[in-house]
Short mmCIF file of C-alpha atoms and ligand atoms in Angstrom, two decimals:
data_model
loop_
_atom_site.label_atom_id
_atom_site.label_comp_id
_atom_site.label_asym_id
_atom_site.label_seq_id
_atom_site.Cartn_x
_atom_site.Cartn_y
_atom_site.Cartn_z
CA UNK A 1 -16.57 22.65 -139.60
CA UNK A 2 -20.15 22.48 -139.84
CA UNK A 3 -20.92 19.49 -138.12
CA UNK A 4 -22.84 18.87 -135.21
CA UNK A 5 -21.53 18.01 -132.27
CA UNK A 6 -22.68 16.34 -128.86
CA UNK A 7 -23.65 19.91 -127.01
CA UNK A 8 -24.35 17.33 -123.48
CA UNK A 9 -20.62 18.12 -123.33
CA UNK A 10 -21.62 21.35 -122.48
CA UNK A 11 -22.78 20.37 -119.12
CA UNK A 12 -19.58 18.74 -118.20
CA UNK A 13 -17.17 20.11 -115.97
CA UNK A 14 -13.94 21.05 -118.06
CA UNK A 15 -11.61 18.40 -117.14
CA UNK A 16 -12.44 14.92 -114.79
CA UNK A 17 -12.09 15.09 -111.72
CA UNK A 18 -8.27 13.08 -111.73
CA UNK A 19 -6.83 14.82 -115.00
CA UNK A 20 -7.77 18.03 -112.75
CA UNK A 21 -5.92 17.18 -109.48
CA UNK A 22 -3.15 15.40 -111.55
CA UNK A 23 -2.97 18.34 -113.62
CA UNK A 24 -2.85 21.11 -110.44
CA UNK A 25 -0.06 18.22 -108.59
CA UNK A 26 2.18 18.49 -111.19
CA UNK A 27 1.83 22.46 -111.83
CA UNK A 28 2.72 22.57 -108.12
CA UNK A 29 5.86 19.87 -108.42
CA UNK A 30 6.79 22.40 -111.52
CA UNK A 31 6.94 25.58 -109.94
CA UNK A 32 8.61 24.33 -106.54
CA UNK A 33 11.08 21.86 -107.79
CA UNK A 34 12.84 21.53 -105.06
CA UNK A 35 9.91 19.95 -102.79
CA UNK A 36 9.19 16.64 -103.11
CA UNK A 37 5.50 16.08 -103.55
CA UNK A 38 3.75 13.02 -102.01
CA UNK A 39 0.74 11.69 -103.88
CA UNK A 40 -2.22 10.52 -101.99
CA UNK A 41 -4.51 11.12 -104.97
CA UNK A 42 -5.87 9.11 -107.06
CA UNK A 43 -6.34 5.07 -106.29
CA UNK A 44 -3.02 3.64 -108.13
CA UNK A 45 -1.27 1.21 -106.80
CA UNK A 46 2.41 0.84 -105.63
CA UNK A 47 3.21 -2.42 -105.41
CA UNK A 48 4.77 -4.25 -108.65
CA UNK A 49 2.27 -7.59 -109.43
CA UNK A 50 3.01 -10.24 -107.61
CA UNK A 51 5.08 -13.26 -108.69
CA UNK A 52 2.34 -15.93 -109.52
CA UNK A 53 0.98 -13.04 -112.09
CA UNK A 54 4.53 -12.53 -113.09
CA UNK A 55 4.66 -15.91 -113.99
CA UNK A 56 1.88 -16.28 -115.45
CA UNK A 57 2.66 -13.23 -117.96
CA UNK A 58 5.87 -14.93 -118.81
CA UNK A 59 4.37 -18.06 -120.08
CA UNK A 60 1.93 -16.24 -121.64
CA UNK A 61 4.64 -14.29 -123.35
CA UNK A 62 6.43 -17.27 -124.75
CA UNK A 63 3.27 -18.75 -125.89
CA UNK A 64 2.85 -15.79 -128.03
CA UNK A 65 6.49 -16.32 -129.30
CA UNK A 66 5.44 -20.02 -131.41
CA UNK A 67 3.77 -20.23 -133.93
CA UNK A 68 1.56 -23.33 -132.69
CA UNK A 69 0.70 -21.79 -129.48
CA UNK A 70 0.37 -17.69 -130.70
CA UNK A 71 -2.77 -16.39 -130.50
CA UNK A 72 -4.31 -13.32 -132.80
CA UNK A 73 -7.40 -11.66 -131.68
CA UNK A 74 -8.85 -12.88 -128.23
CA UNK A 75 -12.81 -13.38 -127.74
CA UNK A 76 -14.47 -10.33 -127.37
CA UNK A 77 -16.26 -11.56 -123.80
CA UNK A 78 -13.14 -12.84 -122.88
CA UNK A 79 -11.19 -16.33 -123.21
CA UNK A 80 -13.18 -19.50 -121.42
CA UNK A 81 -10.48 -19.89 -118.58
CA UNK A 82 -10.65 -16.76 -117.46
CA UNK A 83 -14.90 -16.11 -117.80
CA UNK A 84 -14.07 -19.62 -115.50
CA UNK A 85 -12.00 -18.16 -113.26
CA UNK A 86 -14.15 -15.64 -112.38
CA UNK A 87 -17.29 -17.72 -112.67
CA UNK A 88 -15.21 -19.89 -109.98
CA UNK A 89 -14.15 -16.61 -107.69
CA UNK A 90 -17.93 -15.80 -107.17
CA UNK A 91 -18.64 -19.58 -106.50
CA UNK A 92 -15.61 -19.43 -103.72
CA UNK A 93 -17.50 -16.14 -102.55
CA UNK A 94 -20.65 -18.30 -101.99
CA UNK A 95 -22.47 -16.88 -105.37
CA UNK A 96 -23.15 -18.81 -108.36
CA UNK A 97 -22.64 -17.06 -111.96
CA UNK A 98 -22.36 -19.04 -115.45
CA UNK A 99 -19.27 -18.20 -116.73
CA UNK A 100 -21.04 -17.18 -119.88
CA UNK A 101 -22.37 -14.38 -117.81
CA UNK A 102 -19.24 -12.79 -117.02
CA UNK A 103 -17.86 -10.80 -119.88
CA UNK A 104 -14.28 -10.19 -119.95
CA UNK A 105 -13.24 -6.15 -120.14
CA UNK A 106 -10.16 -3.76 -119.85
CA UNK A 107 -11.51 -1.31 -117.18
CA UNK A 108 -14.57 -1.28 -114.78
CA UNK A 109 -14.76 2.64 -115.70
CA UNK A 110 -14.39 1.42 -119.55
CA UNK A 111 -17.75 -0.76 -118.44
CA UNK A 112 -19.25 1.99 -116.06
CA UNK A 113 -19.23 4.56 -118.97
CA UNK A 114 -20.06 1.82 -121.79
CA UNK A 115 -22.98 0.32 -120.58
CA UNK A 116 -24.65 3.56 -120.91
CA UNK A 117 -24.78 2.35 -124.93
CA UNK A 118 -27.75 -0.43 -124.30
CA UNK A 119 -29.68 1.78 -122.10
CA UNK A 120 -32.77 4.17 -123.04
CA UNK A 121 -33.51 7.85 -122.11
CA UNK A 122 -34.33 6.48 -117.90
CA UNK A 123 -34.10 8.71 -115.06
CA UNK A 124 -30.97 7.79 -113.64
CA UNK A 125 -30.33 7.81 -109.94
CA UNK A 126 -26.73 8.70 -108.30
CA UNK A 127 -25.27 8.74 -105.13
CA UNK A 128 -23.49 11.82 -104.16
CA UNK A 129 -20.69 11.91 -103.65
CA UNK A 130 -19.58 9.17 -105.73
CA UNK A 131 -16.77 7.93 -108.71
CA UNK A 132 -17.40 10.29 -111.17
CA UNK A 133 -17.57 8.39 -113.99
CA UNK A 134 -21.55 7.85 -113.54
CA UNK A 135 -22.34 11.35 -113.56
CA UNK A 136 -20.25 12.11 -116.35
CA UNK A 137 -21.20 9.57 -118.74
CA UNK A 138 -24.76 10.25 -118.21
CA UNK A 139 -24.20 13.44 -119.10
CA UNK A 140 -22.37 12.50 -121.85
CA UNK A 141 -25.62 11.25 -122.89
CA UNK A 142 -27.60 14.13 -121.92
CA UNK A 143 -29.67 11.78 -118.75
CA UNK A 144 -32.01 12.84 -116.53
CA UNK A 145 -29.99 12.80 -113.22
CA UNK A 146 -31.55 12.67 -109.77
CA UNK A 147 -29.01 12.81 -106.85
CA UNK A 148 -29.25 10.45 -103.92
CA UNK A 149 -27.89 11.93 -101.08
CA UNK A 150 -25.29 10.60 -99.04
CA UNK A 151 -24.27 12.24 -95.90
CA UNK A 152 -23.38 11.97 -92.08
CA UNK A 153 -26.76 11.68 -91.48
CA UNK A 154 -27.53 8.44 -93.59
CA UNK A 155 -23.62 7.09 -93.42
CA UNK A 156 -23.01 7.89 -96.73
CA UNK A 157 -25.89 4.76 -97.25
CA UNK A 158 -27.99 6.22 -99.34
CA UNK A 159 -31.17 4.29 -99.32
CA UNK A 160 -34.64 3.92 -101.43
CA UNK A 161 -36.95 5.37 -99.31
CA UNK A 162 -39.40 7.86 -100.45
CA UNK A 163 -38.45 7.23 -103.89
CA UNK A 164 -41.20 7.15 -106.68
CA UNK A 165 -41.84 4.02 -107.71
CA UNK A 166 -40.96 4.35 -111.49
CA UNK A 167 -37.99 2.69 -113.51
CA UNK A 168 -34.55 3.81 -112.70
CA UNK A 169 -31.13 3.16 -113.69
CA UNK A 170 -29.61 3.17 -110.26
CA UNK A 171 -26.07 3.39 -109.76
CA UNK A 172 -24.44 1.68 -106.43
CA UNK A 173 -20.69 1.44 -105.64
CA UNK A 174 -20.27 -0.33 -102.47
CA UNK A 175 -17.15 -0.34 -100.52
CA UNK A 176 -18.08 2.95 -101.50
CA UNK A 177 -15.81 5.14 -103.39
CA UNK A 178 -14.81 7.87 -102.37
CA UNK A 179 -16.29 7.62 -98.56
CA UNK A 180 -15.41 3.88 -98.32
CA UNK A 181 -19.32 3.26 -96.29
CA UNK A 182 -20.62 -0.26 -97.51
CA UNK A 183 -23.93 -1.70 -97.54
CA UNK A 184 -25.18 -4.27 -95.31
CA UNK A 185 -26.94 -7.58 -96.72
CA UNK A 186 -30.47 -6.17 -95.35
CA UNK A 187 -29.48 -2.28 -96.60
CA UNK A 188 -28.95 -4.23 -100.18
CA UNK A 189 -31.72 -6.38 -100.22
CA UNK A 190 -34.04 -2.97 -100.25
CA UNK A 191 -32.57 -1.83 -102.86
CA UNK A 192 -33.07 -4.71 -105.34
CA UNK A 193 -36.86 -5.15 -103.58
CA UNK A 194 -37.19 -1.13 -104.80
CA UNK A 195 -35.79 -2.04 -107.98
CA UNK A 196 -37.54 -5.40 -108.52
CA UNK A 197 -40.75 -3.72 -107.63
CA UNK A 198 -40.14 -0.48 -109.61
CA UNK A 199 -38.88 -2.63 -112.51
CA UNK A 200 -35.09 -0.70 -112.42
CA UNK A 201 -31.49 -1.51 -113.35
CA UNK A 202 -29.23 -1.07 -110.57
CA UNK A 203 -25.68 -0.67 -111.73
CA UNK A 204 -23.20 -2.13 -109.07
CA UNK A 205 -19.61 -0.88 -109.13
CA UNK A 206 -18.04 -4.03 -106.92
CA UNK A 207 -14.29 -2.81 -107.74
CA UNK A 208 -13.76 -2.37 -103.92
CA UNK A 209 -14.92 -5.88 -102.97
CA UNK A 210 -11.86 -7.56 -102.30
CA UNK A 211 -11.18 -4.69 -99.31
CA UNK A 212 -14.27 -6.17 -97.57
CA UNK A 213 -13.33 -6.47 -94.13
CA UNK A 214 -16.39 -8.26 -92.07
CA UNK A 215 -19.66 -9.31 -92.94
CA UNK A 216 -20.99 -7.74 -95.91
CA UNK A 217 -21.81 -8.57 -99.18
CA UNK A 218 -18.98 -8.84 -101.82
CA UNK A 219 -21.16 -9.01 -104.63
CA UNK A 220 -24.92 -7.82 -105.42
CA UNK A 221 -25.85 -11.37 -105.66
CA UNK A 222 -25.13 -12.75 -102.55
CA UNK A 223 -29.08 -11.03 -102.21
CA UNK A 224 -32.00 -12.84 -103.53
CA UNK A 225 -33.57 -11.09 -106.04
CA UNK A 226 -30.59 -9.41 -107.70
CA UNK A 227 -30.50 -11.36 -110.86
CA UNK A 228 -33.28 -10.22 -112.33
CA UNK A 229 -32.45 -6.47 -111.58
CA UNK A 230 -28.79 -6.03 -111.52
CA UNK A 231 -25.66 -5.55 -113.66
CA UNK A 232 -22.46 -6.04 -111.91
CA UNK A 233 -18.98 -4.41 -112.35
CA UNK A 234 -15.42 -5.45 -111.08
CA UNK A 235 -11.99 -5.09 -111.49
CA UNK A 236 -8.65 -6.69 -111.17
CA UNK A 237 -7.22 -2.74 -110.50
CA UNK A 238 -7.45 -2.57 -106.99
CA UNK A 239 -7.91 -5.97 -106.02
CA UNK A 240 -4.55 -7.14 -108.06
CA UNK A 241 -2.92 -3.86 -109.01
CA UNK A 242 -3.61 -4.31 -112.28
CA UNK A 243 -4.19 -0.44 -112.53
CA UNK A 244 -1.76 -0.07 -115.46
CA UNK A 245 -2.55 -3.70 -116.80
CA UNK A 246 -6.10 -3.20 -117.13
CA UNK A 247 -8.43 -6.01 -116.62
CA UNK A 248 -11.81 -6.16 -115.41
CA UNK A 249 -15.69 -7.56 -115.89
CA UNK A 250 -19.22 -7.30 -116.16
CA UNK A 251 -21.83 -9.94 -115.02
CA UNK A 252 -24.97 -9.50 -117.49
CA UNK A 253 -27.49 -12.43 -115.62
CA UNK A 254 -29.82 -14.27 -117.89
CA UNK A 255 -32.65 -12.71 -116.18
CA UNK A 256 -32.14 -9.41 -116.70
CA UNK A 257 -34.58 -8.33 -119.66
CA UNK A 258 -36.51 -4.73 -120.12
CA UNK A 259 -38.92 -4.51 -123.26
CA UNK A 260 -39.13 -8.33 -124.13
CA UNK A 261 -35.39 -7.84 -124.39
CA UNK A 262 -32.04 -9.77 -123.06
CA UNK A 263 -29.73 -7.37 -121.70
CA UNK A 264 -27.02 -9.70 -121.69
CA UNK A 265 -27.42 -9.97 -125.31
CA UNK A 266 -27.49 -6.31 -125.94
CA UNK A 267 -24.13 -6.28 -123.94
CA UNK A 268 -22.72 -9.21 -126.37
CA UNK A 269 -23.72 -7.02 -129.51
CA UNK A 270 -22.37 -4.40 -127.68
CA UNK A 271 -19.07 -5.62 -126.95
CA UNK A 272 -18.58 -7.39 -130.63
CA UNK A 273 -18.68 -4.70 -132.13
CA UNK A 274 -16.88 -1.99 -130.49
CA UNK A 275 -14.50 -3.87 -128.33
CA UNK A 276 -11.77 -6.42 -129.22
CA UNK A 277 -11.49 -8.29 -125.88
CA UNK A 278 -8.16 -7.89 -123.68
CA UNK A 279 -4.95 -9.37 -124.77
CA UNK A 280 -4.69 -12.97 -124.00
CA UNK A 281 -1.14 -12.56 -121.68
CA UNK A 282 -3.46 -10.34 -119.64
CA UNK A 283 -6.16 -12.50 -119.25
CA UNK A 284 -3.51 -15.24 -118.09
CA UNK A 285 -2.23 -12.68 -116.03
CA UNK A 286 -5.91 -12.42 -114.28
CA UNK A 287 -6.29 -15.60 -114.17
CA UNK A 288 -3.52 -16.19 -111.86
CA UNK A 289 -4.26 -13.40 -109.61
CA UNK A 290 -7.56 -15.53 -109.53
CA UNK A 291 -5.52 -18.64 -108.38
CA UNK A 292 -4.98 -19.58 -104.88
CA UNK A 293 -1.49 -18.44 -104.48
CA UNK A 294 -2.02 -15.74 -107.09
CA UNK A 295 -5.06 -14.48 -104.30
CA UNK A 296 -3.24 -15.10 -101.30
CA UNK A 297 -0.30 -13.15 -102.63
CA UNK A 298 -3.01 -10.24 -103.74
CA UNK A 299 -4.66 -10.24 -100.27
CA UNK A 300 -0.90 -9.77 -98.62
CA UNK A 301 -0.29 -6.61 -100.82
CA UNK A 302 -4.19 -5.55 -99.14
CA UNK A 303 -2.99 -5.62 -95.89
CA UNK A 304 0.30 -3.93 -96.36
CA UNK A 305 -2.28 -0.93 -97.95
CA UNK A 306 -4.51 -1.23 -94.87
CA UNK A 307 -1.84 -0.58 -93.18
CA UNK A 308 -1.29 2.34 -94.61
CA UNK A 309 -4.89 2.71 -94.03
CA UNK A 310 -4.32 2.37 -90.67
CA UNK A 311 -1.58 4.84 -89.91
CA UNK A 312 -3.48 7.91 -91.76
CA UNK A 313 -6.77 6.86 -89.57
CA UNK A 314 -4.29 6.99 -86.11
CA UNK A 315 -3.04 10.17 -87.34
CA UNK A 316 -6.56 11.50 -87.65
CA UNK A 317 -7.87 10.47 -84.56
CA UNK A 318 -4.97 11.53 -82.60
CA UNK A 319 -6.04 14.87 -84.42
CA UNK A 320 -9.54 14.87 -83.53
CA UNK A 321 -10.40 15.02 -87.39
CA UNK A 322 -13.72 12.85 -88.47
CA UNK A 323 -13.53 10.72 -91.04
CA UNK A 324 -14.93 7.88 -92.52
CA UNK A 325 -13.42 4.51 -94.53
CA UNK A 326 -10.18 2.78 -94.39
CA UNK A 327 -11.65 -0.61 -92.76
CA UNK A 328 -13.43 -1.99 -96.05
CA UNK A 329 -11.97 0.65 -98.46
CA UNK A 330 -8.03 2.22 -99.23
CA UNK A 331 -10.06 5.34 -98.93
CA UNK A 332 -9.96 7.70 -96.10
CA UNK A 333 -12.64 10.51 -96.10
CA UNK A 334 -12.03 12.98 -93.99
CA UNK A 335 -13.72 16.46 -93.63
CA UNK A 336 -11.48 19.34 -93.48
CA UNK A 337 -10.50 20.79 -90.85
CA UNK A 338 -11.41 24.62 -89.82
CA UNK A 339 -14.40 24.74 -91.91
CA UNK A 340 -12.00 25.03 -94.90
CA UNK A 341 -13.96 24.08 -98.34
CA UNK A 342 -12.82 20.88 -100.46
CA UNK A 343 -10.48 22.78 -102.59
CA UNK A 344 -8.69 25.11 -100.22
CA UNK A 345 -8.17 22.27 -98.58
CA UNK A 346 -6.38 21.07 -101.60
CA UNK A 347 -4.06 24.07 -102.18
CA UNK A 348 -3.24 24.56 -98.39
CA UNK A 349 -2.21 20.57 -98.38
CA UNK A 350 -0.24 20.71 -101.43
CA UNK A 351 1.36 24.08 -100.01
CA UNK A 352 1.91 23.57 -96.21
CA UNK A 353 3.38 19.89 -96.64
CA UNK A 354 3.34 19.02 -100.66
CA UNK A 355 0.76 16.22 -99.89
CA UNK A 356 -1.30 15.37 -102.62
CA UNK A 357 -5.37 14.09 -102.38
CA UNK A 358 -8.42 14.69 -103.58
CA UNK A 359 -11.10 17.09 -102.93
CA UNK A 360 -14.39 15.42 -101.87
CA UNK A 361 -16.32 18.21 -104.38
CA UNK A 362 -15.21 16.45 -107.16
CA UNK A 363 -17.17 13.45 -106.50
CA UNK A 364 -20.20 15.69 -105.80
CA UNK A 365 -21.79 18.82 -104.21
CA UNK A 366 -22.49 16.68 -101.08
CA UNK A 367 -18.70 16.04 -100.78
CA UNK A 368 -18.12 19.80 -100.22
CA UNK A 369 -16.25 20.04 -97.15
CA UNK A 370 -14.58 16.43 -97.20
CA UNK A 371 -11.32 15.26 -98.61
CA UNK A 372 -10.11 11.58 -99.88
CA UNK A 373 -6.70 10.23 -99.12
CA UNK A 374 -5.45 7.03 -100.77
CA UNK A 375 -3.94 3.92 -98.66
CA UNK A 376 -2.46 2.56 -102.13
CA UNK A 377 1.20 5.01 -101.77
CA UNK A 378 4.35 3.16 -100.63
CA UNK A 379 4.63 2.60 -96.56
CA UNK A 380 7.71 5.05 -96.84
CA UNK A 381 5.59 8.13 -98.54
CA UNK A 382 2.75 7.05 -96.33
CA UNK A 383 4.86 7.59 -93.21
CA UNK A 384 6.59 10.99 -94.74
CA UNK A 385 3.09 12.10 -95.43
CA UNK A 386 1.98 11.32 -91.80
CA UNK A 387 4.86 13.05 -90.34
CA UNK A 388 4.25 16.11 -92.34
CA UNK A 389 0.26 16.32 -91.72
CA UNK A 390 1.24 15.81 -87.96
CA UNK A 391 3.60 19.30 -87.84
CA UNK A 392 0.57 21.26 -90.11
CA UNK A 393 -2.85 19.47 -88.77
C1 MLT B 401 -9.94 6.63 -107.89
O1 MLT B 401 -8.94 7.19 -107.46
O2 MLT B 401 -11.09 6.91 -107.53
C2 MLT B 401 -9.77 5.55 -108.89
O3 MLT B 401 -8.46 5.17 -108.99
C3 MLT B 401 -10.23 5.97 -110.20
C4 MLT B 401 -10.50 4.80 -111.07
O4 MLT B 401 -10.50 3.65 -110.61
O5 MLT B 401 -10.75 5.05 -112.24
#
């Protein structure tokens, strides 16, 4: 062909970060057939949805079976109960949000790599290490990318200091993922003063919020300030397993205008045109987990993973191995022992004891070194896994 095509791609590493580690699992699980290989990789969840969801879906389902209650295509930003329901989650949170500013999605990394569309050639700022799906979608796009660092030093908190004073899009992900550090109220409320006062978007990945375990902020605006300078994303993945269900959202605020211009609309013209809103037994679905009892029963299935959370932090104490997360996040970052890099630390895991995680250089050069295990497996596989790390650590 003779076309041209988007050289950015070009920059990208060959395969993201998962597909690669999913991809190197199962050639492992291949060639040694007869070991049973425990996944601690990626953040899926485990446990089936819980019965108020269930429900839910099943209702939904038979509405969909008559003709005077099936429904065809759904809003694009999202049926009115549910841009409620959320609308009414922040409000229990102690943060107010018109429900017309929540817009209704199938993935926070769907949103994380969409929004992209609405925004200009900006310098973009990114944490590192971080979810990957930042870096590569600006990329993707061929963005100027400036790395915050985030380190032992700073707690994996990056913060604005020393930064120019020019327009950014800045991307936060607090409980952070991979190294599970969160930002205080007053570390927060610097970042939307450098972003008011600098006149940048600050892109906050909240898909960790429901792990909050003390007193932090859930949600970007619990600070003053932050509608006027900040975009939020969340998802029902982690907080309701709804990993293979998919349903998630954006909050586009009023306020938030650059160049005489409404972001939130951009996002609706967005969103009509190239999205077809999530299918209406899902959105029931979220809605429930949104419910009291659908919440409660979500917020048991958190504490059986912080369990798990808890077991692989024991085990790494008891080792003498530093790591970070696993009170407000289901991830435990841990830096390898013996000096070993990211990736040998990988193979050797996957060889010595057919544990699966994820190498902290795949969320960014300054996660050379560390290595991410998941609290979402099963308590059994948890427990085998612990067993075998004990024997090899
Ligand atoms: C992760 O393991 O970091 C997440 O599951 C990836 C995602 O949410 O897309």
């Amino acid at each position: 062909m003779n076309i041209k095509i988007n050289e950015n791609y070009d920059n990208l590493k060959e395969s993201y970060l998962f597909s690669e580690t999913a991809k190197r699992i199962n050639k492992y699980s291949a060639e040694n057939p007869d070991k049973k290989v425990i996944k601690l990789s990626i953040g899926d969840v485990t446990l089936p949805l819980t019965k108020t969801v269930i429900a839910a879906m099943h209702k939904a389902v038979d509405e969909m079976a008559d003709k005077d209650t099936f429904r065809g295509y759904p809003p694009e930003y999202g049926y009115d109960f549910l841009r409620e329901a959320i609308a009414g989650y922040y409000e229990r949170h102690g943060v107010k949000i018109d429900a017309d500013e929540v817009f209704v999605s199938d993935g926070a990394k769907s949103d994380c790599g969409n929004i992209v569309d609405i925004l200009g050639d900006n310098d973009i700022l990114i944490p590192d290490p971080v979810y990957p799906v930042y870096m590569d979608s600006n990329i993707m796009s061929g963005r100027n990318i400036q790395l915050l660092q985030a380190n032992i030093d700073n707690n994996f908190l990056p913060m604005p200091d020393g930064l120019e004073k020019k327009p950014y899009i800045i991307y936060l992900c607090s409980p952070n993922n991979p190294t599970g550090a969160v930002y205080t109220k007053e570390q927060l409320a610097k970042w939307v003063g450098f972003a008011n006062e600098s006149g940048s978007l600050i892109i906050f990945d909240a898909a960790y919020e429901s792990f909050i375990n003390g007193d932090y902020p859930r949600s970007i605006y619990a600070v003053e300030g932050a509608r006027t300078c900040a975009v939020e994303i969340c998802s029902f993945s982690k907080m309701a397993g709804f990993t293979g269900t998919r349903c998630s959202w954006s909050v586009f605020p009023k306020e938030l205008e650059a160049g005489g211009k409404s972001l939130k609309k951009m996002w609706e013209r967005r969103q009509a045109t190239k999205f077809n809103g999530v299918p209406y037994i899902i959105q029931r679905a979220a809605e429930a987990a949104i419910s009291p009892d659908g919440y409660k029963e979500a917020m048991e299935n958190i504490k059986y993973y912080m369990g798990n959370a808890k077991l692989i932090s024991e085990l790494l104490k008891e080792k003498g191995i530093w790591f970070s997360g696993g009170v407000c996040s289901p991830y435990i970052w841990l830096k390898c022992p013996n000096g070993m890099d990211s990736w040998t630390f990988f193979d050797w895991l996957l060889e010595n004891a057919q544990v699966g995680g994820t190498p902290g250089a795949g969320f960014g050069a300054e996660g050379e070194g560390y290595f991410r295990l998941t609290a979402f497996g099963s308590r059994e596989n948890t427990e085998e896994a612990i067993e075998r790390l004990k024997k090899i650590l």
